[in-house]
Short mmCIF file of C-alpha atoms in Angstrom, two decimals:
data_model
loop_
_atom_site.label_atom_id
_atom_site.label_comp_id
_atom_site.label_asym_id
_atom_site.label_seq_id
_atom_site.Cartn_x
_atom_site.Cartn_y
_atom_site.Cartn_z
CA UNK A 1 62.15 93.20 21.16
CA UNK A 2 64.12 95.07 23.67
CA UNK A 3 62.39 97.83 25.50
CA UNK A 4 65.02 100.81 24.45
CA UNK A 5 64.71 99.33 20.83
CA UNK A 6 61.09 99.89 21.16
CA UNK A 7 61.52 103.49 22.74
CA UNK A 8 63.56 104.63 19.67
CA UNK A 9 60.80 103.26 17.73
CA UNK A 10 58.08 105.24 19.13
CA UNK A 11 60.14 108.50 18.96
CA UNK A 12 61.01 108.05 15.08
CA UNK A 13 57.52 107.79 14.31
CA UNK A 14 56.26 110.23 16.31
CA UNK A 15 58.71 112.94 14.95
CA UNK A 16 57.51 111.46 11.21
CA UNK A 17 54.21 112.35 12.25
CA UNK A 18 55.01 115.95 13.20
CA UNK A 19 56.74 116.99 10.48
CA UNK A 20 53.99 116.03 8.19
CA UNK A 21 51.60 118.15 10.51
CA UNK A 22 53.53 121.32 10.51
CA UNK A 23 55.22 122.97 7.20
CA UNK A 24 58.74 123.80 7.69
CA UNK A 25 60.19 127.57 8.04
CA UNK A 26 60.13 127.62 4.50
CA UNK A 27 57.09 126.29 3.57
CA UNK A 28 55.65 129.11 6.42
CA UNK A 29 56.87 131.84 4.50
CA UNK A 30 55.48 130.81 1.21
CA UNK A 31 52.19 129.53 2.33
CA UNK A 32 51.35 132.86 4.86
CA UNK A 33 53.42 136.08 3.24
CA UNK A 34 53.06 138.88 5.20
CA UNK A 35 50.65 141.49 3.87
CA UNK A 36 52.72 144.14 1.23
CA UNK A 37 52.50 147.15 2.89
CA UNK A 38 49.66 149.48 0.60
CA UNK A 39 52.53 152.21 -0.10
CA UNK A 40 49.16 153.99 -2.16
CA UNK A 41 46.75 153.76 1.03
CA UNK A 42 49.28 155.43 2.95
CA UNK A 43 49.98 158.21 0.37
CA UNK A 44 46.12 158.80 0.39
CA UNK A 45 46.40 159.41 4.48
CA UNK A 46 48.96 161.57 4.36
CA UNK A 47 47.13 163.85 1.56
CA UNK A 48 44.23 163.63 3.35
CA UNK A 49 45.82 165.13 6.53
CA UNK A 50 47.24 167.74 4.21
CA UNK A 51 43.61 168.46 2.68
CA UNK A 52 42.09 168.81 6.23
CA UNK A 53 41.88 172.51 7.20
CA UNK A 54 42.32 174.56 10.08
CA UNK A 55 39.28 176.47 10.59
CA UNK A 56 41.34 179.35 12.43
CA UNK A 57 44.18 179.21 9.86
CA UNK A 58 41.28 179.15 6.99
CA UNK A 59 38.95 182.39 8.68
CA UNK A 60 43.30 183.69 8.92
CA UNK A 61 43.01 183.60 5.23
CA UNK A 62 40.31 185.13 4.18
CA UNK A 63 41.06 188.35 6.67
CA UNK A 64 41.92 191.88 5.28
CA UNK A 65 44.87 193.18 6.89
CA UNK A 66 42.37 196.22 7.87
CA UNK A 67 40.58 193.42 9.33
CA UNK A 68 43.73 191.24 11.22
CA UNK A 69 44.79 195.20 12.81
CA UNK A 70 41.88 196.10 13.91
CA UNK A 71 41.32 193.02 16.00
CA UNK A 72 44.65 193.09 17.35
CA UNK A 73 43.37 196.10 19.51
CA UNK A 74 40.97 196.28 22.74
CA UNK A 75 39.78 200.51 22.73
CA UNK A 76 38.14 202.40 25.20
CA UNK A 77 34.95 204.66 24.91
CA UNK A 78 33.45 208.12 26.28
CA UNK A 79 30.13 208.38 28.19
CA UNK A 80 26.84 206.32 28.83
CA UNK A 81 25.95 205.24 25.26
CA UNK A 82 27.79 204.55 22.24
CA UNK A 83 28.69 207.58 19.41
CA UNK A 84 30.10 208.00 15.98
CA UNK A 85 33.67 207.36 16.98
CA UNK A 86 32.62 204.15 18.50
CA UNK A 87 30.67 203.42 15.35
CA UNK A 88 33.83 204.09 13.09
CA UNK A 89 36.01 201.93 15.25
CA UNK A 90 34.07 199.08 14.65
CA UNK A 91 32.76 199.43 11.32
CA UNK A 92 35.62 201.00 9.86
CA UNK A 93 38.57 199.82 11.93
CA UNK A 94 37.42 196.31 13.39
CA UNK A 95 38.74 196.37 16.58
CA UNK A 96 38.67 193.26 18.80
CA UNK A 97 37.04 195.22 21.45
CA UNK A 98 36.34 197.47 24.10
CA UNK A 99 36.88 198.13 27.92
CA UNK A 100 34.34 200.04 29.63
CA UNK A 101 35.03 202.06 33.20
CA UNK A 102 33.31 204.00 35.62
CA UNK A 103 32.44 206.97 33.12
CA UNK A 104 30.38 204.68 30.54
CA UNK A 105 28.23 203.31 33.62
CA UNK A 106 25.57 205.57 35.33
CA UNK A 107 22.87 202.50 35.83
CA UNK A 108 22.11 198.91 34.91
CA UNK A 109 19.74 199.56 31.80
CA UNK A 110 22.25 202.22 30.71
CA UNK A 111 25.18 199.66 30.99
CA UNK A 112 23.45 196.83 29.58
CA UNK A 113 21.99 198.93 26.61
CA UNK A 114 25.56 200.62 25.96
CA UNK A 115 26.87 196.64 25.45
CA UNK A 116 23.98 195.67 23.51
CA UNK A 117 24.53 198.80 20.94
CA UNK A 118 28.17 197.76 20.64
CA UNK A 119 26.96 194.01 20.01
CA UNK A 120 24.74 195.05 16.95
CA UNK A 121 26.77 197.49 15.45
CA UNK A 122 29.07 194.70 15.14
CA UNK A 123 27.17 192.25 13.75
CA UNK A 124 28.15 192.60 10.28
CA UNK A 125 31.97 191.79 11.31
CA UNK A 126 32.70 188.10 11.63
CA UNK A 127 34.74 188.03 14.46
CA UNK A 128 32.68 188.79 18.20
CA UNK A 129 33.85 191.31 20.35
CA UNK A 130 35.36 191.24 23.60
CA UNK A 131 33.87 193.53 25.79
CA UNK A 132 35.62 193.48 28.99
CA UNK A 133 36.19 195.02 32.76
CA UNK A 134 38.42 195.35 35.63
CA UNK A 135 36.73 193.73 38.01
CA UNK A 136 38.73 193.12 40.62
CA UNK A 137 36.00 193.30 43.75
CA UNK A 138 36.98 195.38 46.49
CA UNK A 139 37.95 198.77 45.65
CA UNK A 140 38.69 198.26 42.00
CA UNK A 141 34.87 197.86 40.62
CA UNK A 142 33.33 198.61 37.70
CA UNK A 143 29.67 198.01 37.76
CA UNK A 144 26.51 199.69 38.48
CA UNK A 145 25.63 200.61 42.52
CA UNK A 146 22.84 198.54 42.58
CA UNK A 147 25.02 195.61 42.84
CA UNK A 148 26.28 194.67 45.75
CA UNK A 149 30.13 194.28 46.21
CA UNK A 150 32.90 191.48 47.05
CA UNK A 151 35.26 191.87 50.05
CA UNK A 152 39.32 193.19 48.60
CA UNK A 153 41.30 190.26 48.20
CA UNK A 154 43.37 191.48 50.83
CA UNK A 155 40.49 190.37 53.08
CA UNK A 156 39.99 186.96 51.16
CA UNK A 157 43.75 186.66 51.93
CA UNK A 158 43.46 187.05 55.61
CA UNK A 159 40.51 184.46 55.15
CA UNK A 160 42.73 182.10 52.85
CA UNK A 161 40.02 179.61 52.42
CA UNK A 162 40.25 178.25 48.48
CA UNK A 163 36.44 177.79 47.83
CA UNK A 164 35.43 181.27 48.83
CA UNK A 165 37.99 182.27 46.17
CA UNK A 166 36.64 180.63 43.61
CA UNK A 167 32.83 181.16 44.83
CA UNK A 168 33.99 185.02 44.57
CA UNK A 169 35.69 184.19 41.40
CA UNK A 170 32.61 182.89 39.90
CA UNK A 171 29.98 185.23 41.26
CA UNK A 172 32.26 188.31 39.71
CA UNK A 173 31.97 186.24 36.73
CA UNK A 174 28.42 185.75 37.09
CA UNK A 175 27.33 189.63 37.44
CA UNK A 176 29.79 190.30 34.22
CA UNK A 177 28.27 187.92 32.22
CA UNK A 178 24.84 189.21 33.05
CA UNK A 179 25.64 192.48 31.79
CA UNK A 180 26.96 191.37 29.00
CA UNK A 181 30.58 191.47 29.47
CA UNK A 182 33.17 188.28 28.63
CA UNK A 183 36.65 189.47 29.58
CA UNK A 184 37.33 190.57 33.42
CA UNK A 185 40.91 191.68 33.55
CA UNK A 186 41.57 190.10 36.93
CA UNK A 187 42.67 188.39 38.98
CA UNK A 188 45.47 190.29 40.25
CA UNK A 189 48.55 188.04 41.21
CA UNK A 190 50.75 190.97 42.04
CA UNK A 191 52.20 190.05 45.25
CA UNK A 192 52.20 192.60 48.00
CA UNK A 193 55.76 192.89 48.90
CA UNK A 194 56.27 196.79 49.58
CA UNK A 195 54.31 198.53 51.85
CA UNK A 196 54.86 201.60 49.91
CA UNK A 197 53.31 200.47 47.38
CA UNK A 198 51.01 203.43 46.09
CA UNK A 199 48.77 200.93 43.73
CA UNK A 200 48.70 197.71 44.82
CA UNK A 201 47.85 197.21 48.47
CA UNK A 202 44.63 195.77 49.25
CA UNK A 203 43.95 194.73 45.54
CA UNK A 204 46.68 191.70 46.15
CA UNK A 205 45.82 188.78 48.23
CA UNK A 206 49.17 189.59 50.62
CA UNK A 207 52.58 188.98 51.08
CA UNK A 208 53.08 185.57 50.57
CA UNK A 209 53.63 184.07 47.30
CA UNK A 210 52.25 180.86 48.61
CA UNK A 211 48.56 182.50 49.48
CA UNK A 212 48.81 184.64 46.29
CA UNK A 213 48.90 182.10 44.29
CA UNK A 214 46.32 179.33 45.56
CA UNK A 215 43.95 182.15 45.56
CA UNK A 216 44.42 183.68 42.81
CA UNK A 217 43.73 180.32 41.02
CA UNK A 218 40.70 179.84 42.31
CA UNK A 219 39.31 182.95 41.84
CA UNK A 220 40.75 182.89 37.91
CA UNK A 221 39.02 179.22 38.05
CA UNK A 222 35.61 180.77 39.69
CA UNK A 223 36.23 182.99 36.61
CA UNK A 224 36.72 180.35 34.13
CA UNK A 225 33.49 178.57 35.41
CA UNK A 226 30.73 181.55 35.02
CA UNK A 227 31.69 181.67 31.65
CA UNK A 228 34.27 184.72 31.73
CA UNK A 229 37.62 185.37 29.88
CA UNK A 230 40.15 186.05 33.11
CA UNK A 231 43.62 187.81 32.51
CA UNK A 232 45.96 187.72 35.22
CA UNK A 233 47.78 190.87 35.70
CA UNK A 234 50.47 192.34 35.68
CA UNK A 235 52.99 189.92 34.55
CA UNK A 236 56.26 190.15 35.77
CA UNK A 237 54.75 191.67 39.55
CA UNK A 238 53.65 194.89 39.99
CA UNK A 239 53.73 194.67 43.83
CA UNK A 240 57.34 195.46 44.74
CA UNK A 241 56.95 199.32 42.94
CA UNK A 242 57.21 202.71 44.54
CA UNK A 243 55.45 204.40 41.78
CA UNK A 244 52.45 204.10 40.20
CA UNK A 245 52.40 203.21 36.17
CA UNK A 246 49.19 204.99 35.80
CA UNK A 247 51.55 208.61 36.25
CA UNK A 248 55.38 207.25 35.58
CA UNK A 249 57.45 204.37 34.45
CA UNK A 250 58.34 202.31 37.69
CA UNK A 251 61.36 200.64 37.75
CA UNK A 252 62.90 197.28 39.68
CA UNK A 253 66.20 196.35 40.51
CA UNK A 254 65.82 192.66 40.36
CA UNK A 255 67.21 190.02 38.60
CA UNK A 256 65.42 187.46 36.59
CA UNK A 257 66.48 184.32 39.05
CA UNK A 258 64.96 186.96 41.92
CA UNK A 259 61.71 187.04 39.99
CA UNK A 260 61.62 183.08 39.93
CA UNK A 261 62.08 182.99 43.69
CA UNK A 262 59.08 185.32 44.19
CA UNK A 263 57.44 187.38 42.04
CA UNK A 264 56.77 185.02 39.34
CA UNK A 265 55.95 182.03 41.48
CA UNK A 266 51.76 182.62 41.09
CA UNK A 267 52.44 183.42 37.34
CA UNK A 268 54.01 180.05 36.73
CA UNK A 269 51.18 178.42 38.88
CA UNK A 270 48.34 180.26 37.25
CA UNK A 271 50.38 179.28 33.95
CA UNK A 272 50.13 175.64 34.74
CA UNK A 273 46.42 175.65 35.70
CA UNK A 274 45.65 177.18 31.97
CA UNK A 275 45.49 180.76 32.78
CA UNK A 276 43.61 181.83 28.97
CA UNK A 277 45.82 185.34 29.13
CA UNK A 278 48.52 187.47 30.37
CA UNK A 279 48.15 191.29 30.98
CA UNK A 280 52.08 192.60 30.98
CA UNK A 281 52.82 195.66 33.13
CA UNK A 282 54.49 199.06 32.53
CA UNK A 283 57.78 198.62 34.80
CA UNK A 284 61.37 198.58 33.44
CA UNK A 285 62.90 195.94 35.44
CA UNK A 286 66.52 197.31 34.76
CA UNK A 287 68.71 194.16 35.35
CA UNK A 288 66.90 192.17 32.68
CA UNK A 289 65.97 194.81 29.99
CA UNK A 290 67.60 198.11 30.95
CA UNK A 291 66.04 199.94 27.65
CA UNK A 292 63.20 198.24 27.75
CA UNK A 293 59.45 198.20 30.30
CA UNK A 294 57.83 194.67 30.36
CA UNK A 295 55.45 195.71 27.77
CA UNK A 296 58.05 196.54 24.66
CA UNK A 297 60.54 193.92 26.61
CA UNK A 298 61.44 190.67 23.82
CA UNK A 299 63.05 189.63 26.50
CA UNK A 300 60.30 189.48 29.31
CA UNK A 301 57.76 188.61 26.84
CA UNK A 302 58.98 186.11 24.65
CA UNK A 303 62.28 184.84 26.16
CA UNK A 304 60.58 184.18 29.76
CA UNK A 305 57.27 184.00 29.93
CA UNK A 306 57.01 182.36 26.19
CA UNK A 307 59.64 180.07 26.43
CA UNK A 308 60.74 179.93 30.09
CA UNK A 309 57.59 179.43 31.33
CA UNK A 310 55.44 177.88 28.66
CA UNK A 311 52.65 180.50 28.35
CA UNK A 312 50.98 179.45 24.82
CA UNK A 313 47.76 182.16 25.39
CA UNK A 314 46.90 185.44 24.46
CA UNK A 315 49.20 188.06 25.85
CA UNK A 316 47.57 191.96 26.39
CA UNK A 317 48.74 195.05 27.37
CA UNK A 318 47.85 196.94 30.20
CA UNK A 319 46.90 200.62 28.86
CA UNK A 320 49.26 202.11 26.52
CA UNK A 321 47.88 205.46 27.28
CA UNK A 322 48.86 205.13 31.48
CA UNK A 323 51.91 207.95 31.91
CA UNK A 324 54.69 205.18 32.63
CA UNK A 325 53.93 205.06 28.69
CA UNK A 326 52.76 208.16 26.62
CA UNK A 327 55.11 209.98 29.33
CA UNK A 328 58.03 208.56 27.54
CA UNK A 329 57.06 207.01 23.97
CA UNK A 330 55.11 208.18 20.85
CA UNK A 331 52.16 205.85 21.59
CA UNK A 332 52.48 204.19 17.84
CA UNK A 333 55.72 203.89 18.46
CA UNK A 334 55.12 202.16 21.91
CA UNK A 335 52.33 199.34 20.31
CA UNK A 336 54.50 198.27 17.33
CA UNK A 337 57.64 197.62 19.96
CA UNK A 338 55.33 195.67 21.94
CA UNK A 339 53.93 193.52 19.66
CA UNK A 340 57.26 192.97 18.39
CA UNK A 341 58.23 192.08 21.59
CA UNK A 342 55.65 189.33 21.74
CA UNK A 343 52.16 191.43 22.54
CA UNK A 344 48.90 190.05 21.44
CA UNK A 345 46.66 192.61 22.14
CA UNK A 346 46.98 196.13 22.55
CA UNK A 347 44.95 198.08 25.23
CA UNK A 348 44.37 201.70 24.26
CA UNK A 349 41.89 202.59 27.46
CA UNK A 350 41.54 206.60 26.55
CA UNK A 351 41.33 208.88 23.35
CA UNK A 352 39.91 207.92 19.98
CA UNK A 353 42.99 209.91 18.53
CA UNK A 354 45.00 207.41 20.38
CA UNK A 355 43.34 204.24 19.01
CA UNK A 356 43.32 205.33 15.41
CA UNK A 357 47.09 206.27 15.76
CA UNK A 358 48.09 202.97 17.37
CA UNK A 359 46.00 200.88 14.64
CA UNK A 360 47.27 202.86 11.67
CA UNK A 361 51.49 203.07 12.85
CA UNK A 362 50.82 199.12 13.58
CA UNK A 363 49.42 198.96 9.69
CA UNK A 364 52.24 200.91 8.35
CA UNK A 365 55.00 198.89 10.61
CA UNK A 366 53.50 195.48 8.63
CA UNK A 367 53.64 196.74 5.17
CA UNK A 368 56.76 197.98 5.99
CA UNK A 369 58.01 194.96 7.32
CA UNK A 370 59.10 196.16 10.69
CA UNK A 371 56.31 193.67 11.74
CA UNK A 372 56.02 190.11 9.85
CA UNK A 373 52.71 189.45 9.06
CA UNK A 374 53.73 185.76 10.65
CA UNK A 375 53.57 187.66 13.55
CA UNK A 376 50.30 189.25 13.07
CA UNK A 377 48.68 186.17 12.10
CA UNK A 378 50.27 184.23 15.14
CA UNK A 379 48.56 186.70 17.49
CA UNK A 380 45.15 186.42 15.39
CA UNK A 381 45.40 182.78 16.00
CA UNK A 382 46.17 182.85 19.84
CA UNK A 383 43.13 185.65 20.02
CA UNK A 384 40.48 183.91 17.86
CA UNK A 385 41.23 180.34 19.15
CA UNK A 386 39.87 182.45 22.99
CA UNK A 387 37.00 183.65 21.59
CA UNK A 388 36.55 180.06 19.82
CA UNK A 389 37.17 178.77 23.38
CA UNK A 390 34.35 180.50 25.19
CA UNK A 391 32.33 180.44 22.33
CA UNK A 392 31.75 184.32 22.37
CA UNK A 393 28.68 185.90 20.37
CA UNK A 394 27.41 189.26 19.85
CA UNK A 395 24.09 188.92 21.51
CA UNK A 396 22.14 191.13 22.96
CA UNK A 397 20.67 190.81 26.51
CA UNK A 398 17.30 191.93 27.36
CA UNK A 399 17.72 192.25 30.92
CA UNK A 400 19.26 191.22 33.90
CA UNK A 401 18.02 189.75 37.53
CA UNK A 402 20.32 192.12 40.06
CA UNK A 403 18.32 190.74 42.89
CA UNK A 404 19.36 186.99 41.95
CA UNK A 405 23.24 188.49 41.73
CA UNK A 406 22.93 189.91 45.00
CA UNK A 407 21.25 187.10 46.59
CA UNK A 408 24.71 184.95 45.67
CA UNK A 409 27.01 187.67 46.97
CA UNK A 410 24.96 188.28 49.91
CA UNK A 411 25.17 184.38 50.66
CA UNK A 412 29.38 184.73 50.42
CA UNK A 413 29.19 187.49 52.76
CA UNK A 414 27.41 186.20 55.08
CA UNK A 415 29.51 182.90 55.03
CA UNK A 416 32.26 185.35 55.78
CA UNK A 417 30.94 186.58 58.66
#
């Protein structure tokens, strides 16, 4: 036999053998069928995802609209210890909470018993207050003498060092907390652009957008870590003004692409290092809303920093009762425009009168549809998913350690030095 004829051989029979070991295409198919896909198994997911609840969108639900008004508001009080219209704004109107100055603070145990009594006489609400502060250090300071106090960030500026920021950052938070407080309307990220200025000044950490913003991170961050809500203020920039909001309505000539170049640089940052909440200012900045201040602006509010710039938390007022306000709009008025406009919160800082008004005109504007209750229950989300956040309660705090407070802030100082 030839050795090609015996070659051919050896193939043949090997590819006999092979097809006997291995089914063809066919045979594949009919031997291994895919699985069916379980159309039934796939219906149950789906309902299943359905069936699963929010728990914020469920608590939503089961709200009064008394109750969903009430906490869309932030109220100031008169004197050292709580009184009956206190009382009735919490146990008849359910506001979201209260912001406490110089004249409800004569001493530590008076502070910290004036928070407790607001803390208990809420307990039978569901929802936790926010009791909050400016708290800026420096100048703008809230708390009792015996505490000791934090350099301006004018001076932390000058320093520019990022972990002293956000050591200050959390010691502020720190002597807050201890008192009792969970919301510190700070840190300022006004930029201090205009020497005339007649409110800003030393309360900004300077004239570079650069420093303002690295800072003010790190102090919202210190914030963040002791435990304590912080709001950066005041959204668009309240540092290029020649009037103060407090007594009339400022106003800017700036465009919005200005703003972006400047002003709104340590917004955007603080923005994209999850700032919790926005405080909006009282300044009509005429070449972007010419009818319009920040805080009743659609445009500033929800056109930029909603949907410009991405901002998905809580968004507050500063104090509808400053003059740049009341001086120029019926203060009912005023809050249903701004939450409208995109407002979460509503800060009413003086005058029971004034709170009742602005909680009852924002009642009326839902029931008569000026205001969606979408919208309502959109802001109730935003606000309850914070206090979810930071896991607020209405405890009560026995007492506090000042000495241990100052002992951290003396340590800062010092490193200053």
């Amino acid at each position: 036999m030839s050795k090609k004829l015996t070659f051919f051989i050896v193939i043949i029979i090997a590819l006999v053998l092979m097809s006997g070991c291995f089914p063809t295409i066919q045979e594949e198919k009919t031997e291994n069928p895919p699985p069916q896909q379980n159309n039934d198994e796939e219906n149950t997911e789906d309902i299943n995802e359905e069936i699963k609840e929010d728990p914020i969108k469920k608590q939503i639900e089961k709200m009064t609209i008394d109750e969903k008004i009430g906490l869309l508001v932030i109220v100031g009080l008169d004197g050292y210890a709580i009184d009956d219209d206190s009382k009735s704004l919490i146990e008849e109107y359910y506001v979201g909470g209260f912001i406490l100055f110089g004249r409800n603070v004569k001493n530590t145990n008076s502070l910290l018993q004036l928070i407790n009594s607001l803390k208990s006489t809420n307990k039978n609400n569901k929802i936790p207050l926010f009791i909050s502060i400016d708290e800026e250090g420096g100048r703008v300071s809230r708390v009792p003498k015996e505490f000791m106090k934090v350099p301006t960030n004018r001076k932390i500026g000058q320093i520019n060092n990022k972990e002293l920021s956000f050591e200050i950052g959390n010691v502020i938070g720190e002597k807050i907390r201890a008192l009792g407080f969970n919301l510190n309307f700070a840190p300022v990220m006004d930029i201090d652009s205009n020497p005339l200025n007649p409110v800003i000044g030393d309360r900004s950490f300077g004239s570079d957008e650069r420093i303002v913003s690295q800072l003010g991170i790190e102090t919202m961050k210190g914030l963040q870590n002791s435990g304590v809500i912080p709001v950066v203020k005041h959204f668009p920039g309240h540092g290029d003004t020649f009037l103060d909001s407090h007594i009339s309505l400022p106003t800017v000539d700036k465009d919005l692409n200005s703003l972006q170049q400047f002003e709104l640089i340590p917004f955007k940052e603080a923005i994209d290092n999850n700032a919790d909440a926005v405080m909006i200012a009282h300044i009509l900045y005429s070449r972007i809303d010419s009818e319009n201040p920040a805080t009743l602006s659609k445009t500033i509010i929800t056109e930029v920093l909603r949907n410009q710039m991405n901002f998905e938390g809580v968004v507050i007022t500063d104090d509808m009762t400053m003059g740049a306000i009341i001086e120029n709009y019926d203060i009912g008025d005023a809050a249903v425009k701004s939450v409208n406009a995109g407002s979460d919160i509503i800060l009413v800082c003086h005058g029971y009168d004034n709170a009742i008004k602005v909680i009852k005109d924002l009642k009326s504007a839902v029931e008569g549809g000026i205001i969606s209750i979408e919208k309502i229950d959109e802001s109730l989300y935003r606000i309850l998913q914070l206090k979810h956040k930071y896991d607020l309660k209405d405890e009560v705090i026995d007492s506090i350690d000042v000495w241990k407070i100052n002992s951290q802030i003396e340590k800062i100082l010092n490193e200053i030095q």
